[in-house]
Short mmCIF file of C-alpha atoms and ligand atoms in Angstrom, two decimals:
data_model
loop_
_atom_site.label_atom_id
_atom_site.label_comp_id
_atom_site.label_asym_id
_atom_site.label_seq_id
_atom_site.Cartn_x
_atom_site.Cartn_y
_atom_site.Cartn_z
CA ALA A 1 -17.76 -21.31 -24.28
CA ASP A 2 -16.58 -20.80 -20.67
CA ILE A 3 -19.15 -23.06 -19.20
CA CYS A 4 -18.15 -25.54 -22.24
CA HIS A 5 -14.37 -24.96 -21.16
CA CYS A 6 -15.55 -25.73 -17.53
CA LEU A 7 -17.39 -28.40 -18.21
CA LEU A 8 -15.41 -30.33 -21.06
CA CYS A 9 -12.52 -29.62 -19.22
CA ARG A 10 -12.63 -29.10 -15.50
CA PRO A 11 -15.14 -32.05 -14.28
CA HIS A 12 -17.41 -30.94 -11.73
CA CYS A 13 -16.43 -33.94 -9.63
CA ILE A 14 -15.66 -37.63 -10.26
CA ILE A 15 -18.48 -39.65 -11.01
CA THR A 16 -17.92 -42.77 -12.07
CA GLY A 17 -19.51 -45.75 -14.01
CA ASN A 18 -22.68 -44.55 -15.93
CA ALA A 19 -23.93 -41.55 -13.83
CA VAL A 20 -21.22 -39.66 -15.85
CA LEU A 21 -22.72 -40.39 -19.63
CA SER A 22 -25.94 -39.48 -18.29
CA CYS A 23 -24.59 -36.48 -16.10
CA VAL A 24 -22.07 -35.53 -19.36
CA CYS A 25 -25.04 -36.30 -21.65
CA GLN A 26 -27.93 -34.03 -20.28
CA GLU A 27 -25.53 -31.27 -19.46
CA VAL A 28 -23.54 -30.84 -23.00
CA THR A 29 -26.52 -31.86 -25.30
CA VAL A 30 -28.12 -28.21 -23.50
CA LEU A 31 -24.89 -26.68 -23.98
CA PHE A 32 -24.57 -27.73 -27.93
CA SER A 33 -27.42 -27.10 -28.66
CA ARG A 34 -27.63 -23.65 -27.82
CA SER A 35 -24.53 -22.81 -29.00
CA CYS A 36 -25.99 -24.18 -32.47
CA TYR A 37 -22.46 -26.77 -31.84
CA VAL A 38 -23.24 -30.33 -33.29
CA TRP A 39 -24.14 -33.20 -31.35
CA PHE A 40 -21.13 -35.19 -29.55
CA CYS A 41 -20.14 -38.37 -28.54
CA PHE A 42 -18.57 -40.66 -26.53
CA SER A 43 -18.53 -43.68 -29.10
CA LEU A 44 -14.49 -44.40 -28.48
CA PHE A 45 -15.83 -44.48 -24.57
CA ASP A 46 -17.29 -48.36 -25.91
CA ILE A 47 -17.12 -49.15 -22.53
CA CYS A 48 -18.93 -46.15 -21.10
CA ILE A 49 -21.45 -46.90 -23.98
CA CYS A 50 -21.79 -50.29 -24.02
CA SER A 51 -22.73 -50.57 -20.15
CA TYR A 52 -24.98 -47.97 -20.03
CA SER A 53 -28.53 -48.66 -19.14
CA VAL A 54 -31.84 -46.73 -19.50
CA PRO A 55 -32.02 -45.33 -15.88
CA ALA A 56 -35.52 -45.30 -14.57
CA GLY A 57 -38.24 -43.45 -15.46
CA GLU A 58 -36.48 -42.75 -18.98
CA SER A 59 -38.33 -44.52 -21.98
CA GLU A 60 -36.79 -46.13 -24.18
CA ASP A 61 -37.23 -43.99 -27.25
CA HIS A 62 -35.73 -41.47 -25.08
CA ALA A 63 -32.83 -43.68 -25.25
CA SER A 64 -32.66 -44.86 -28.75
CA ASN A 65 -31.83 -41.83 -29.28
CA ARG A 66 -28.90 -41.40 -26.99
CA LYS A 67 -27.22 -44.35 -28.38
CA GLN A 68 -28.08 -42.51 -32.28
CA ARG A 69 -26.43 -39.63 -30.74
CA SER A 70 -23.89 -41.28 -29.33
CA LYS A 71 -22.48 -43.22 -32.79
CA LEU A 72 -21.51 -39.60 -33.68
CA SER A 73 -18.08 -38.62 -33.57
CA LEU A 74 -15.71 -37.89 -30.92
CA GLN A 75 -13.72 -36.32 -33.35
CA MET A 76 -16.53 -33.53 -32.74
CA TYR A 77 -16.31 -33.10 -29.55
CA LEU A 78 -11.97 -33.55 -29.61
CA GLN A 79 -11.83 -30.64 -32.44
CA CYS A 80 -14.72 -28.49 -30.32
CA SER A 81 -12.42 -28.75 -26.66
CA ARG A 82 -9.57 -27.92 -28.45
CA SER A 83 -11.18 -24.70 -29.76
CA PHE A 84 -12.07 -24.25 -26.36
CA HIS A 85 -8.48 -23.94 -25.40
CA GLY A 86 -7.93 -21.84 -28.07
CA THR A 87 -5.20 -24.12 -29.63
CA LEU A 88 -6.91 -24.36 -33.08
CA THR A 89 -9.12 -22.21 -35.42
CA PHE A 90 -12.80 -22.17 -36.39
CA ARG A 91 -10.80 -22.09 -40.46
CA HIS A 92 -9.43 -26.18 -39.11
CA LEU A 93 -12.29 -27.01 -37.77
CA HIS A 94 -13.56 -29.93 -39.89
CA LEU A 95 -16.16 -32.50 -39.34
CA LEU A 96 -14.44 -35.88 -39.23
CA ASP A 97 -16.30 -37.66 -42.24
CA GLN A 98 -18.50 -40.64 -40.78
CA VAL A 99 -16.83 -43.49 -43.20
CA TYR A 100 -13.49 -42.45 -42.09
CA TYR A 101 -14.49 -43.31 -38.77
CA GLY A 102 -15.90 -47.28 -38.71
CA GLN A 103 -13.00 -47.46 -40.46
CA ALA A 104 -10.34 -46.01 -37.39
CA LYS A 105 -12.72 -47.83 -35.42
CA CYS A 106 -12.91 -51.08 -37.25
CA MET A 107 -8.95 -51.38 -36.68
CA LEU A 108 -9.14 -50.50 -33.52
CA GLN A 109 -10.10 -54.07 -33.70
CA ARG A 110 -6.54 -54.57 -34.43
CA VAL A 111 -4.38 -52.71 -32.51
CA GLY A 112 -2.46 -55.48 -31.07
CA THR A 113 -1.31 -56.37 -34.28
CA TRP A 114 2.51 -55.47 -34.64
CA ASN A 115 1.65 -54.32 -38.75
CA PHE A 116 -0.69 -51.50 -37.33
CA ASP A 117 -0.87 -49.16 -39.37
CA ILE A 118 -0.51 -45.89 -37.56
CA PHE A 119 0.18 -43.41 -39.81
CA LEU A 120 -3.38 -44.05 -41.69
CA PHE A 121 -4.99 -44.49 -37.93
CA ASP A 122 -4.08 -40.92 -37.67
CA ARG A 123 -5.35 -39.97 -40.89
CA LEU A 124 -8.38 -41.74 -40.36
CA THR A 125 -8.86 -39.62 -36.82
CA ASN A 126 -7.75 -36.77 -37.94
CA GLY A 127 -4.82 -36.40 -36.34
CA GLU A 128 -6.68 -37.36 -33.07
CA SER A 129 -4.25 -40.64 -32.45
CA LEU A 130 -2.86 -40.58 -29.46
CA VAL A 131 -5.92 -39.34 -27.74
CA CYS A 132 -8.06 -42.39 -29.21
CA LEU A 133 -5.95 -45.43 -28.94
CA THR A 134 -4.84 -44.03 -25.42
CA LEU A 135 -8.54 -44.07 -24.88
CA GLU A 136 -9.12 -47.69 -26.51
CA LEU A 137 -6.41 -49.38 -24.60
CA PHE A 138 -7.36 -47.61 -21.13
CA CYS A 139 -11.00 -49.29 -21.95
CA LYS A 140 -9.39 -52.87 -23.15
CA TYR A 141 -7.64 -53.45 -19.87
CA GLY A 142 -10.44 -51.56 -17.90
CA LEU A 143 -8.29 -49.47 -16.19
CA ILE A 144 -10.92 -46.60 -15.75
CA GLU A 145 -13.20 -48.72 -13.41
CA LEU A 146 -10.04 -50.54 -11.56
CA PHE A 147 -8.68 -47.55 -10.75
CA GLY A 148 -12.19 -45.56 -10.53
CA LEU A 149 -11.08 -42.92 -12.90
CA ASP A 150 -13.16 -40.19 -14.07
CA PRO A 151 -13.36 -40.51 -18.23
CA LEU A 152 -13.61 -36.50 -18.83
CA ARG A 153 -10.34 -36.00 -17.02
CA LEU A 154 -8.47 -38.96 -18.30
CA HIS A 155 -10.14 -37.43 -21.95
CA SER A 156 -8.78 -34.13 -20.77
CA PHE A 157 -5.72 -35.00 -19.92
CA LEU A 158 -4.97 -36.89 -22.91
CA VAL A 159 -6.49 -34.16 -25.14
CA ARG A 160 -3.82 -32.20 -23.46
CA ILE A 161 -0.64 -34.54 -23.98
CA GLN A 162 -1.90 -35.18 -27.75
CA GLU A 163 -1.70 -31.36 -27.51
CA GLY A 164 2.12 -31.27 -25.83
CA TYR A 165 3.45 -32.77 -28.49
CA ARG A 166 4.37 -30.24 -31.37
CA SER A 167 2.66 -30.88 -35.03
CA ARG A 168 5.49 -29.53 -36.74
CA ASN A 169 8.24 -32.03 -35.67
CA PRO A 170 8.13 -34.10 -38.45
CA TYR A 171 9.28 -36.77 -36.06
CA HIS A 172 8.81 -36.10 -32.47
CA ASN A 173 5.14 -35.17 -32.19
CA SER A 174 2.02 -37.08 -31.17
CA LEU A 175 1.81 -39.60 -33.88
CA HIS A 176 5.48 -40.98 -32.45
CA ALA A 177 3.77 -41.14 -28.99
CA ALA A 178 1.23 -42.93 -30.41
CA ASP A 179 2.72 -45.91 -32.62
CA VAL A 180 5.03 -46.40 -29.17
CA THR A 181 2.23 -46.59 -27.19
CA GLN A 182 0.90 -49.14 -29.42
CA ALA A 183 4.21 -50.71 -29.62
CA MET A 184 4.08 -50.94 -25.84
CA TYR A 185 0.49 -52.27 -25.47
CA CYS A 186 1.89 -55.55 -28.35
CA TYR A 187 5.00 -56.17 -25.52
CA LEU A 188 2.46 -55.62 -22.71
CA GLN A 189 0.52 -58.76 -24.56
CA GLU A 190 4.15 -61.02 -24.71
CA PRO A 191 3.61 -63.90 -22.04
CA LYS A 192 6.49 -63.06 -19.98
CA LEU A 193 5.06 -59.77 -19.05
CA SER A 194 0.97 -60.00 -19.40
CA GLU A 195 1.48 -62.99 -16.66
CA SER A 196 3.10 -60.88 -14.03
CA LEU A 197 2.29 -56.99 -14.70
CA THR A 198 -0.22 -55.67 -12.76
CA SER A 199 -2.65 -53.48 -12.93
CA TRP A 200 -0.80 -50.08 -11.83
CA ASP A 201 2.69 -51.59 -14.00
CA ILE A 202 0.15 -51.48 -16.58
CA LEU A 203 -1.69 -47.78 -15.98
CA LEU A 204 1.89 -46.83 -15.64
CA ALA A 205 3.57 -48.58 -18.87
CA LEU A 206 0.74 -46.90 -21.21
CA LEU A 207 1.65 -43.41 -19.63
CA ALA A 208 4.58 -43.51 -19.82
CA ALA A 209 4.48 -44.38 -23.78
CA ALA A 210 1.99 -41.33 -24.43
CA THR A 211 3.68 -38.67 -22.56
CA HIS A 212 8.12 -40.56 -23.14
CA ASP A 213 8.45 -37.34 -25.86
CA LEU A 214 5.69 -34.76 -24.37
CA GLU A 215 6.41 -31.35 -25.36
CA HIS A 216 10.03 -32.26 -27.16
CA PRO A 217 11.61 -29.09 -28.87
CA GLY A 218 12.31 -31.20 -32.57
CA VAL A 219 16.34 -30.37 -31.52
CA ASN A 220 18.50 -32.73 -29.62
CA GLN A 221 19.81 -32.67 -26.34
CA ASN A 222 23.30 -31.41 -27.86
CA PHE A 223 21.76 -28.75 -29.96
CA LEU A 224 20.26 -27.48 -26.52
CA LEU A 225 23.57 -27.16 -24.77
CA LYS A 226 25.29 -25.59 -27.29
CA ASN A 227 22.41 -22.37 -27.43
CA ASP A 228 22.63 -21.64 -23.73
CA HIS A 229 18.53 -23.08 -24.09
CA PHE A 230 17.49 -22.73 -20.64
CA LEU A 231 16.24 -26.43 -20.31
CA ALA A 232 19.90 -26.37 -20.20
CA SER A 233 20.11 -25.05 -16.99
CA LEU A 234 17.65 -26.26 -15.38
CA TYR A 235 18.91 -30.21 -15.56
CA GLN A 236 23.00 -31.52 -15.25
CA ASN A 237 21.66 -34.89 -17.63
CA SER A 238 18.97 -36.00 -19.27
CA VAL A 239 17.71 -32.99 -20.25
CA LEU A 240 15.18 -33.82 -22.98
CA GLU A 241 13.68 -37.07 -20.87
CA ASN A 242 13.68 -34.43 -17.85
CA HIS A 243 11.43 -32.43 -19.41
CA HIS A 244 9.14 -34.63 -20.84
CA TRP A 245 8.60 -36.04 -18.09
CA LYS A 246 8.26 -32.90 -15.75
CA SER A 247 5.78 -31.46 -18.16
CA ALA A 248 4.08 -35.29 -18.11
CA LEU A 249 3.57 -35.17 -13.91
CA SER A 250 2.51 -31.23 -14.38
CA HIS A 251 -0.52 -32.54 -16.92
CA LEU A 252 -1.31 -35.21 -14.61
CA ARG A 253 -1.50 -32.95 -11.67
CA GLU A 254 -3.32 -30.67 -13.21
CA SER A 255 -5.47 -32.71 -15.29
CA GLY A 256 -6.61 -34.63 -11.73
CA LEU A 257 -6.88 -37.61 -13.08
CA LEU A 258 -5.05 -39.49 -9.86
CA SER A 259 -5.96 -36.86 -7.37
CA HIS A 260 -8.70 -39.19 -5.73
CA LEU A 261 -5.35 -42.14 -5.21
CA PRO A 262 -3.66 -42.32 -2.14
CA ILE A 263 -0.82 -39.84 -1.97
CA GLU A 264 2.09 -42.11 -1.01
CA ASP A 265 0.59 -43.93 -4.13
CA ARG A 266 0.73 -41.05 -6.69
CA HIS A 267 3.78 -39.86 -5.54
CA ARG A 268 4.87 -44.46 -6.26
CA MET A 269 3.80 -43.66 -9.61
CA GLU A 270 5.75 -40.24 -10.25
CA GLU A 271 8.61 -42.08 -9.23
CA ARG A 272 8.36 -45.26 -11.91
CA LEU A 273 6.72 -42.68 -14.76
CA GLY A 274 10.46 -40.80 -14.21
CA SER A 275 12.31 -43.63 -14.31
CA LEU A 276 10.89 -45.08 -16.91
CA ILE A 277 10.79 -41.72 -19.34
CA LEU A 278 14.46 -41.39 -18.57
CA ALA A 279 15.20 -45.23 -19.82
CA THR A 280 14.32 -43.54 -23.06
CA ASP A 281 17.85 -41.76 -22.80
CA ILE A 282 19.63 -43.22 -25.54
CA SER A 283 22.62 -41.97 -24.77
CA ARG A 284 22.21 -44.66 -21.90
CA GLN A 285 21.69 -46.83 -24.51
CA ASN A 286 24.58 -49.32 -23.04
CA GLU A 287 24.41 -49.13 -19.69
CA PHE A 288 20.81 -50.33 -20.15
CA LEU A 289 21.98 -53.41 -22.43
CA SER A 290 24.34 -54.21 -20.43
CA ARG A 291 22.46 -55.02 -17.28
CA PHE A 292 19.73 -57.00 -19.46
CA LYS A 293 22.01 -58.95 -20.97
CA ALA A 294 24.08 -59.70 -17.59
CA HIS A 295 20.34 -60.70 -16.18
CA LEU A 296 19.54 -62.67 -19.29
CA ASP A 297 23.68 -64.46 -19.17
CA ARG A 298 23.08 -65.30 -15.58
CA LYS A 299 18.50 -66.34 -15.58
CA ASP A 300 18.16 -64.23 -12.93
CA LEU A 301 15.22 -62.11 -14.30
CA ASN A 302 11.86 -62.73 -11.51
CA MET A 303 8.97 -61.29 -12.73
CA SER A 304 6.94 -60.86 -9.34
CA SER A 305 10.05 -58.90 -7.88
CA PRO A 306 8.66 -55.33 -8.57
CA GLU A 307 12.17 -53.96 -9.36
CA HIS A 308 12.78 -56.59 -12.51
CA ARG A 309 8.97 -55.52 -13.48
CA GLN A 310 10.43 -52.17 -13.65
CA PHE A 311 13.44 -52.72 -15.50
CA ILE A 312 11.48 -54.82 -17.90
CA LEU A 313 8.87 -52.14 -18.05
CA GLN A 314 11.96 -50.10 -18.75
CA MET A 315 13.61 -52.12 -21.79
CA ALA A 316 10.03 -53.05 -22.98
CA LEU A 317 9.60 -48.77 -23.39
CA LYS A 318 13.50 -48.22 -25.21
CA CYS A 319 12.43 -51.27 -27.57
CA ALA A 320 8.92 -49.55 -27.92
CA ASP A 321 11.02 -45.85 -28.28
CA ILE A 322 12.98 -46.98 -31.40
CA CYS A 323 10.84 -49.70 -32.54
CA ASN A 324 10.53 -48.35 -36.23
CA PRO A 325 13.02 -49.77 -38.31
CA CYS A 326 11.48 -53.23 -36.71
CA ARG A 327 7.70 -52.66 -38.57
CA PRO A 328 6.64 -53.59 -42.24
CA ASN A 329 9.12 -51.93 -44.40
CA SER A 330 6.15 -49.30 -46.08
CA LEU A 331 5.55 -48.28 -42.55
CA SER A 332 9.21 -48.76 -41.40
CA THR A 333 10.87 -46.88 -44.41
CA CYS A 334 8.08 -43.69 -43.12
CA TRP A 335 9.88 -43.00 -40.09
CA SER A 336 13.17 -43.33 -41.49
CA HIS A 337 13.14 -39.86 -43.71
CA CYS A 338 10.98 -39.02 -40.68
CA VAL A 339 13.17 -38.74 -37.85
CA THR A 340 16.04 -37.80 -41.29
CA LYS A 341 13.84 -34.96 -41.81
CA GLU A 342 13.87 -33.47 -38.18
CA PHE A 343 17.96 -34.39 -38.25
CA PHE A 344 18.16 -32.23 -41.49
CA GLN A 345 15.88 -29.33 -40.17
CA GLN A 346 18.43 -29.02 -36.74
CA GLY A 347 21.19 -29.47 -39.42
CA ASP A 348 20.17 -26.61 -41.68
CA VAL A 349 19.42 -23.89 -38.53
CA GLU A 350 23.37 -25.13 -36.94
CA ARG A 351 24.80 -24.22 -40.41
CA ALA A 352 22.79 -21.00 -40.71
CA HIS A 353 24.09 -20.06 -37.61
CA ARG A 354 27.05 -20.86 -38.00
CA HIS A 355 27.56 -23.70 -35.62
CA ASP A 356 29.61 -27.01 -36.18
CA VAL A 357 26.54 -29.59 -37.75
CA SER A 358 25.41 -32.03 -35.14
CA PRO A 359 26.61 -35.62 -36.70
CA LEU A 360 23.66 -37.46 -38.73
CA CYS A 361 22.20 -34.07 -38.71
CA ASP A 362 24.18 -32.59 -42.18
CA ARG A 363 22.69 -33.26 -45.29
CA HIS A 364 25.57 -32.89 -47.70
CA SER A 365 27.26 -35.61 -46.17
CA ASN A 366 24.94 -37.72 -44.94
CA SER A 367 21.61 -39.63 -46.66
CA VAL A 368 18.46 -41.75 -44.82
CA ALA A 369 19.94 -44.74 -45.92
CA ILE A 370 23.26 -43.80 -44.32
CA ILE A 371 21.59 -43.03 -40.81
CA GLN A 372 19.77 -45.89 -41.25
CA LYS A 373 22.53 -48.32 -41.57
CA SER A 374 24.21 -47.48 -38.81
CA PHE A 375 21.40 -46.64 -36.52
CA ILE A 376 19.37 -50.44 -37.19
CA SER A 377 23.31 -51.91 -37.16
CA TYR A 378 24.63 -50.39 -33.85
CA VAL A 379 21.94 -49.06 -31.62
CA VAL A 380 18.24 -51.29 -32.77
CA GLU A 381 19.63 -54.62 -33.78
CA PRO A 382 21.45 -55.01 -30.30
CA LEU A 383 19.02 -54.04 -28.65
CA PHE A 384 15.92 -56.66 -29.84
CA VAL A 385 18.32 -59.93 -30.27
CA GLN A 386 18.16 -59.89 -26.64
CA TRP A 387 14.82 -58.26 -26.30
CA ALA A 388 13.76 -61.87 -28.38
CA ARG A 389 15.92 -63.97 -26.12
CA PHE A 390 14.08 -62.79 -23.39
CA CYS A 391 10.39 -63.12 -25.04
CA ASP A 392 11.32 -65.41 -27.14
CA THR A 393 8.07 -65.36 -28.68
CA PRO A 394 6.40 -65.32 -32.51
CA LEU A 395 5.96 -61.22 -32.05
CA SER A 396 10.10 -60.68 -30.72
CA HIS A 397 11.29 -63.23 -33.81
CA CYS A 398 8.89 -60.85 -36.31
CA MET A 399 10.61 -58.22 -35.11
CA LEU A 400 14.17 -58.95 -36.17
CA GLY A 401 12.64 -60.53 -39.28
CA TYR A 402 11.23 -56.97 -40.13
CA MET A 403 14.64 -55.51 -39.16
CA LYS A 404 17.02 -57.51 -41.29
CA GLN A 405 14.61 -56.92 -44.37
CA ASN A 406 14.56 -53.30 -44.13
CA LYS A 407 18.72 -53.31 -43.14
CA LYS A 408 19.14 -54.97 -46.26
CA TYR A 409 16.81 -52.79 -48.07
CA TRP A 410 18.71 -49.77 -47.07
CA SER A 411 22.26 -51.03 -47.99
CA ASN A 412 20.46 -51.52 -51.55
CA ALA A 413 18.45 -48.03 -51.23
CA GLY A 414 22.39 -46.77 -52.30
CA GLN A 415 22.84 -43.16 -51.25
CA GLU A 416 20.55 -41.30 -53.27
CA ASP A 417 18.03 -39.22 -50.96
CA LEU A 418 14.51 -40.35 -50.99
CA MET A 419 12.74 -37.70 -48.70
CA ASP A 420 10.15 -36.76 -51.46
CA ASN A 421 9.30 -39.27 -52.38
CA ALA A 422 8.40 -40.05 -48.51
CA GLN A 423 6.57 -36.96 -48.33
CA THR A 424 4.35 -38.31 -50.42
CA THR A 425 3.63 -42.34 -49.59
CA CYS A 426 3.74 -40.88 -45.65
CA CYS A 427 1.69 -37.78 -45.28
CA LYS A 428 -0.89 -38.12 -47.62
CA VAL A 429 -4.24 -36.63 -47.12
CA LEU A 430 -7.30 -38.29 -47.38
CA PRO A 431 -9.90 -37.94 -50.06
CA ARG A 432 -13.17 -36.26 -48.39
CA GLY A 433 -15.22 -38.94 -48.23
CA THR A 434 -19.04 -38.70 -48.69
N1 CMP B 501 14.53 -44.62 -37.65
C1 CMP B 501 15.71 -44.21 -36.87
N2 CMP B 501 17.02 -43.49 -37.35
C2 CMP B 501 17.45 -43.29 -36.86
N3 CMP B 501 17.36 -42.95 -35.41
C3 CMP B 501 16.55 -42.73 -35.01
C4 CMP B 501 15.36 -43.66 -35.88
N4 CMP B 501 13.79 -43.66 -35.21
C5 CMP B 501 14.86 -43.37 -33.37
N5 CMP B 501 15.75 -42.67 -33.57
C6 CMP B 501 16.66 -42.06 -32.76
O1 CMP B 501 16.87 -43.15 -31.32
C7 CMP B 501 16.16 -41.96 -30.45
C8 CMP B 501 15.27 -43.06 -29.20
O2 CMP B 501 15.45 -41.05 -28.55
P1 CMP B 501 14.98 -39.69 -28.77
O3 CMP B 501 13.60 -40.05 -29.11
O4 CMP B 501 15.27 -38.58 -28.55
O5 CMP B 501 15.62 -39.79 -30.48
C9 CMP B 501 15.38 -40.93 -31.05
C10 CMP B 501 16.27 -40.47 -32.95
O6 CMP B 501 17.40 -40.03 -32.29
ZN1 ZN B 502 10.39 -41.48 -28.25
#
């Protein structure tokens, strides 16, 4: 296990292109067959597999065996990697059904569509949606080649990020990060962005989306302040967002993902990552919204300016972060229940400790519907109206359409608590297949 840990998490050297596959495959085959583990593959690393050519001296048969093996699930590798980190016991280890894996891969063909069902994708990937989705997007943009990234380091970094989200949080977990990353990808496709963003912008946008809530404790800043939590003493303001940023930096540095790049580029990247993540502090909503409106009124946004591009990326990440009420109703209601569950859990703890229950967190005076109606009207709608003004595309108007439908849905829903229904709809476990 030590050797595997070393190999899987800290590859010896940076190798790019085809060499990675051959090197990794050979070494890990030996290790895995020795320790009776199933073979694993890099199926989602399509970019590597597709571009893999038979090395000189290797027979076609050998190459086709290699291809066969590569069809086995990435999931197996991820699960194994997790157990080497000691975060999973073998009790949790079960192999991903190949049927589900095929379906997940199929879903990725439509990763840029707004009705992408991230809940289903997460179940099909056995809870690995953040890793699978982000890898896919890195491959789509060719970021691995463009930045000379080591695929193993990238993979190890993403696994650590995914594990850095608390799965116990009903809302602020890795599924939310995957959802935000998928939304960010949709926004990056918008012509105003896609025509002007640089590869650095895209790399940064995807990293920021994937890490923006890293190590979220499942309670809000108010709770941390009231309870003299150590995080509250570390940062003056935007306590959680600063913590997400610093956690992202520590994973980034530890993984060595960007360590081959010039130090100035890395520093610039880290600063920009901070400015994006800090922009997701919902208490700064009005500040960003008025700046955005002022730019739109003056029509002075110039996407060839690096400062303006950074500002638009901040706005895009803010939209992605709270876009759940703009998703189709079946997805949106799931998120509404998840976020309310987290609010109410905090309220229950506050009540148990005889503290004042924070706004929105009291299950006795709130309901999902009440919270949604005000969140949509006062927070989501003002932002997405301006975003549609900026983009003026089918997607931006489609999001407004869904948002209106959801607002109507919650207005008609009355005050009853629909939490139980939501549990069965959103957290459905897939039946074991063949
Ligand atoms: N559907 C929703 N209903 C109510 N609040 C939400 C919803 N989606 C996101 N939020 C809030 O928006 C906040 C965005 O920043 P946070 O991730 O810190 O915490 C998020 C939640 O508090
Ligand atoms: Zn978030």
